[in-house]
XYZ file of C-alpha atoms in Angstrom:
356
model
C 14.423 -88.443 65.533
C 14.176 -90.512 68.742
C 15.531 -94.049 68.878
C 12.027 -95.633 69.076
C 10.992 -93.583 66.033
C 14.112 -94.679 64.150
C 13.402 -98.312 64.989
C 9.784 -98.014 63.835
C 10.899 -96.377 60.602
C 13.476 -99.094 59.962
C 10.834 -101.760 60.582
C 8.719 -100.195 57.840
C 11.693 -100.004 55.497
C 12.626 -103.631 56.067
C 9.029 -104.642 55.396
C 9.531 -103.265 51.881
C 12.678 -105.384 51.538
C 10.650 -108.429 52.589
C 8.082 -107.625 49.904
C 10.802 -107.550 47.251
C 12.269 -110.866 48.431
C 8.816 -112.447 48.684
C 7.961 -111.449 45.134
C 11.342 -112.641 43.847
C 10.969 -116.085 45.419
C 7.300 -116.390 44.509
C 7.925 -115.684 40.833
C 11.048 -117.864 40.731
C 9.254 -120.777 42.400
C 6.356 -120.518 39.947
C 8.797 -120.403 37.062
C 10.691 -123.435 38.409
C 7.439 -125.401 38.754
C 7.013 -125.314 34.981
C 10.331 -127.112 34.539
C 10.472 -129.822 37.216
C 8.986 -130.592 40.665
C 12.496 -131.051 42.077
C 13.485 -127.600 40.852
C 10.421 -126.076 42.488
C 11.377 -127.834 45.732
C 14.898 -126.420 45.529
C 13.556 -122.872 45.245
C 11.356 -123.466 48.283
C 14.381 -124.689 50.239
C 16.426 -121.674 49.179
C 13.559 -119.404 50.180
C 13.393 -120.930 53.669
C 17.164 -120.530 54.053
C 16.839 -116.817 53.249
C 13.960 -116.261 55.681
C 14.604 -114.829 59.127
C 17.794 -113.165 60.252
C 18.309 -109.541 61.166
C 18.442 -108.248 57.566
C 21.590 -106.428 58.605
C 22.824 -105.578 55.116
C 19.489 -104.102 53.998
C 19.563 -102.042 57.203
C 22.894 -100.572 56.132
C 21.486 -99.691 52.702
C 18.282 -98.119 54.055
C 20.049 -96.217 56.842
C 22.487 -94.512 54.465
C 19.848 -93.925 51.803
C 17.219 -92.249 53.973
C 19.661 -90.222 56.091
C 21.176 -88.813 52.903
C 17.829 -87.658 51.591
C 16.691 -90.590 49.485
C 12.937 -90.901 49.054
C 12.339 -93.746 46.574
C 12.063 -96.428 49.243
C 11.004 -99.197 46.876
C 14.097 -98.673 44.781
C 16.257 -98.775 47.905
C 14.421 -101.924 49.002
C 15.543 -103.642 45.786
C 19.145 -102.689 46.563
C 18.792 -103.959 50.138
C 17.201 -107.208 48.962
C 20.040 -107.625 46.477
C 22.618 -107.599 49.277
C 20.482 -109.977 51.334
C 20.407 -112.465 48.468
C 24.170 -112.056 48.089
C 24.514 -112.907 51.776
C 22.426 -116.036 51.232
C 24.557 -117.068 48.262
C 27.811 -116.616 50.153
C 26.774 -118.499 53.290
C 25.315 -121.370 51.247
C 28.608 -121.693 49.380
C 30.648 -121.139 52.561
C 28.862 -124.067 54.186
C 29.883 -126.213 51.218
C 33.505 -125.092 51.571
C 33.436 -125.869 55.299
C 31.451 -129.109 54.858
C 28.847 -127.798 57.307
C 25.356 -129.265 57.158
C 23.726 -127.217 59.902
C 23.269 -123.462 60.372
C 21.569 -121.812 63.347
C 20.803 -125.250 64.733
C 18.816 -126.506 61.729
C 19.790 -128.253 58.477
C 21.051 -125.828 55.824
C 20.632 -126.465 52.092
C 23.405 -129.087 52.116
C 21.982 -130.695 55.228
C 18.403 -130.752 53.947
C 19.347 -132.571 50.757
C 21.812 -134.849 52.544
C 18.994 -135.951 54.849
C 16.663 -136.582 51.910
C 19.347 -138.697 50.224
C 20.013 -140.691 53.389
C 16.305 -141.334 53.835
C 16.277 -142.655 50.271
C 18.910 -145.199 51.304
C 22.119 -143.638 50.018
C 25.316 -144.048 52.031
C 26.443 -141.090 54.130
C 29.361 -140.060 51.839
C 27.111 -140.219 48.776
C 24.315 -138.381 50.594
C 26.707 -135.638 51.696
C 27.968 -135.247 48.131
C 24.369 -134.992 46.939
C 23.632 -132.319 49.567
C 26.673 -130.214 48.715
C 26.039 -130.515 44.978
C 22.528 -129.119 45.360
C 23.857 -126.357 47.642
C 26.270 -125.233 44.920
C 23.323 -124.896 42.543
C 21.255 -123.057 45.161
C 24.061 -120.627 45.931
C 24.502 -119.907 42.236
C 20.789 -119.109 41.925
C 20.923 -116.710 44.866
C 24.003 -115.034 43.413
C 22.453 -114.425 39.999
C 19.242 -113.321 41.714
C 21.195 -110.709 43.611
C 22.301 -109.094 40.362
C 18.785 -109.314 38.920
C 17.362 -107.397 41.869
C 20.092 -104.768 41.741
C 19.377 -104.123 38.088
C 15.714 -103.493 38.931
C 16.488 -100.525 41.171
C 14.733 -97.479 39.708
C 17.785 -95.354 39.081
C 19.182 -93.624 36.030
C 21.448 -95.856 33.907
C 24.664 -94.296 35.219
C 23.690 -94.845 38.854
C 22.414 -98.349 38.124
C 25.699 -99.264 36.447
C 27.606 -97.931 39.464
C 25.416 -99.996 41.814
C 26.079 -103.149 39.806
C 29.810 -102.353 39.923
C 29.592 -102.095 43.717
C 27.848 -105.454 43.896
C 30.409 -106.986 41.556
C 33.246 -105.697 43.753
C 31.571 -107.181 46.813
C 31.400 -110.594 45.119
C 34.926 -110.302 43.707
C 36.492 -109.309 47.036
C 34.539 -111.863 49.045
C 35.697 -114.653 46.729
C 39.293 -113.534 47.250
C 38.796 -113.561 51.014
C 37.254 -117.036 50.905
C 40.182 -118.351 48.867
C 42.731 -116.834 51.242
C 40.863 -118.367 54.186
C 40.906 -121.780 52.495
C 44.636 -121.411 51.795
C 45.278 -120.618 55.465
C 43.977 -124.081 56.368
C 46.538 -125.697 54.054
C 49.597 -124.116 55.678
C 51.347 -125.657 58.638
C 52.534 -122.214 59.722
C 50.542 -119.326 61.121
C 49.622 -116.308 58.974
C 50.409 -112.882 60.388
C 47.772 -110.782 62.116
C 47.918 -108.369 59.182
C 47.222 -111.206 56.717
C 44.276 -112.401 58.789
C 42.784 -108.914 59.025
C 43.185 -108.499 55.257
C 41.347 -111.793 54.681
C 38.511 -110.856 57.032
C 38.083 -107.465 55.397
C 37.752 -109.088 51.959
C 35.597 -112.015 53.045
C 33.143 -110.193 55.305
C 33.558 -106.429 55.705
C 33.194 -105.494 52.034
C 29.860 -107.180 51.328
C 28.391 -106.734 54.820
C 29.338 -103.127 55.585
C 31.315 -101.233 52.941
C 29.284 -101.978 49.841
C 25.758 -101.760 51.368
C 26.507 -98.375 52.952
C 28.059 -97.065 49.765
C 25.180 -98.408 47.672
C 22.628 -96.575 49.819
C 24.646 -93.376 49.561
C 25.148 -93.754 45.820
C 21.428 -94.286 45.220
C 20.671 -91.188 47.322
C 22.960 -89.054 45.161
C 25.654 -88.476 47.793
C 28.975 -86.859 46.942
C 32.109 -88.839 46.179
C 33.634 -87.773 49.535
C 30.636 -89.025 51.504
C 30.568 -92.331 49.630
C 34.314 -92.801 50.213
C 34.002 -91.956 53.914
C 31.166 -94.453 54.367
C 33.323 -97.054 52.663
C 36.137 -96.382 55.124
C 33.691 -96.527 58.030
C 32.263 -99.794 56.734
C 35.692 -101.305 56.181
C 36.868 -100.575 59.728
C 33.671 -101.466 61.562
C 33.409 -104.630 59.456
C 36.902 -105.704 60.498
C 36.099 -104.902 64.123
C 32.895 -106.933 63.854
C 34.718 -109.989 62.533
C 37.473 -109.759 65.139
C 34.805 -109.651 67.843
C 33.022 -112.566 66.181
C 36.229 -114.587 66.377
C 36.543 -113.734 70.064
C 32.982 -114.882 70.669
C 33.786 -118.106 68.860
C 36.143 -118.948 71.735
C 34.956 -116.908 74.725
C 31.304 -116.235 73.913
C 28.198 -117.279 75.804
C 26.720 -120.055 73.695
C 23.206 -119.335 74.965
C 23.388 -115.727 73.715
C 25.404 -116.204 70.511
C 23.881 -119.489 69.377
C 27.399 -120.542 68.397
C 29.504 -123.269 69.980
C 32.762 -122.197 71.601
C 34.435 -125.441 70.566
C 34.021 -125.263 66.787
C 36.682 -122.667 65.962
C 39.221 -124.284 68.290
C 38.585 -127.742 66.853
C 38.907 -126.353 63.345
C 42.117 -124.521 64.250
C 40.632 -121.402 62.692
C 43.267 -118.773 61.895
C 42.224 -115.637 63.759
C 44.003 -112.622 65.241
C 43.464 -114.192 68.661
C 45.280 -117.403 67.727
C 47.937 -115.641 65.647
C 48.918 -113.473 68.621
C 49.060 -116.485 70.936
C 51.294 -118.341 68.472
C 53.953 -115.670 69.003
C 54.116 -116.218 72.779
C 56.269 -118.585 74.802
C 53.254 -120.620 75.966
C 52.037 -121.476 72.476
C 53.768 -124.867 72.562
C 51.530 -125.899 75.473
C 48.357 -125.549 73.386
C 49.510 -125.801 69.770
C 48.542 -129.480 69.616
C 45.114 -128.744 71.069
C 44.184 -126.000 68.627
C 42.988 -127.834 65.540
C 42.212 -131.094 67.350
C 38.875 -132.233 65.913
C 38.194 -134.199 69.100
C 39.038 -131.332 71.472
C 37.266 -131.832 74.799
C 35.570 -129.144 76.866
C 38.313 -129.524 79.484
C 41.105 -129.029 76.949
C 39.236 -126.069 75.462
C 39.169 -124.509 78.935
C 42.942 -124.973 79.106
C 43.348 -123.205 75.753
C 41.196 -120.298 76.968
C 43.289 -119.963 80.126
C 46.466 -119.696 78.061
C 44.865 -117.202 75.672
C 43.970 -115.008 78.623
C 47.253 -115.458 80.490
C 49.395 -114.610 77.462
C 47.396 -111.434 76.787
C 46.006 -112.751 73.485
C 42.429 -112.045 74.517
C 43.175 -108.492 75.672
C 45.226 -107.774 72.568
C 42.371 -108.912 70.325
C 39.841 -106.842 72.260
C 42.087 -103.781 71.843
C 42.511 -104.545 68.151
C 38.737 -104.565 67.666
C 38.422 -101.313 69.631
C 41.145 -99.678 67.527
C 39.318 -100.506 64.299
C 36.057 -99.296 65.838
C 37.745 -95.991 66.735
C 38.994 -95.652 63.166
C 35.455 -96.249 61.953
C 34.128 -93.396 64.100
C 36.899 -91.086 62.901
C 35.943 -91.765 59.287
C 32.468 -90.319 59.889
C 33.795 -86.865 60.654
C 35.161 -84.311 58.225
C 33.655 -85.631 54.981
C 30.349 -83.809 55.077
C 28.330 -86.747 56.391
C 25.063 -85.403 57.876
C 24.800 -85.437 61.644
C 21.664 -87.574 61.411
C 23.596 -90.371 59.715
C 26.486 -90.072 62.174
C 24.017 -90.421 65.042
C 22.464 -93.494 63.450
C 25.775 -95.238 62.738
C 27.562 -94.455 66.013
C 25.432 -96.889 68.090
C 26.487 -99.628 65.684
C 30.091 -99.069 66.718
C 29.183 -99.354 70.398
C 27.134 -102.476 69.788
C 30.016 -104.173 67.965
C 32.577 -103.500 70.683
C 30.231 -104.218 73.590
C 29.534 -107.733 72.338
C 32.663 -108.953 74.145
C 32.461 -106.898 77.299
């Protein structure tokens, strides 16, 4: 199948995912309206925070499912929508953990309710607490909704139970990764590169790559070897993706990424890039700048110069490429159909090329 044909087919598949999400939010909003106007408003806010985006996780589900011979697209759409709702739940809660009130340039759930509280005359600290409290509730609703949608996939009981187990593992592992990430911020020292990679695999790779690919394969009736190989592919490409994301957080083009290149440095975010630099002789010249909440653009430029001069940037680029290579290797030798290999290989290129 040509690339334009694949893209057109995926567009149709994602339209089915949108239908599932639309029905879920429509019914939930109607149900909430019978209880309280404020509850109805919360569901509308959660719905708007789920709208848009690339629907990356549903793409992983649908790609694996169709390439492995699956034909019940509506059932697969429920699985894809389940992972999309999980994504919503995790980012809503992550914003609470990070005390962020804006996402993609607009108020998130916390920010929306903080603004409402401020307009009502509450002080900023009280308004922020109000916003984060509502966001916790919203994230919980998205999380339980994710399981509800997974359980509605039209599969035999054994397969459905296995799908729910996959979703549970994604939640369980992501929570562990989030906790480890929070703990990193409490330590005065620097975690090792291996510890950071382990955290990023748990926090992001499992629910974004591993589990969606394996869920699509499981629903399609794939063999244990194929499901395991897709998990290994997802694990490695997910780690590569996050390493690249961390690079873009410092060296990216803000116009293309939509993400500031000051935020991670001001936060002192523990990444492979920073961990490598901390082991070099020039670390002392920037250690006080990394984590400075008032870091200026000029000082950030100094940090970037040191990261390049010490080889930290090149090391991190190589690290991402190494994990991408391992991802490609996992696709071969396990009986994965050539069609699926051809559809997943461009993903590897796209991940690595983001920083070139």
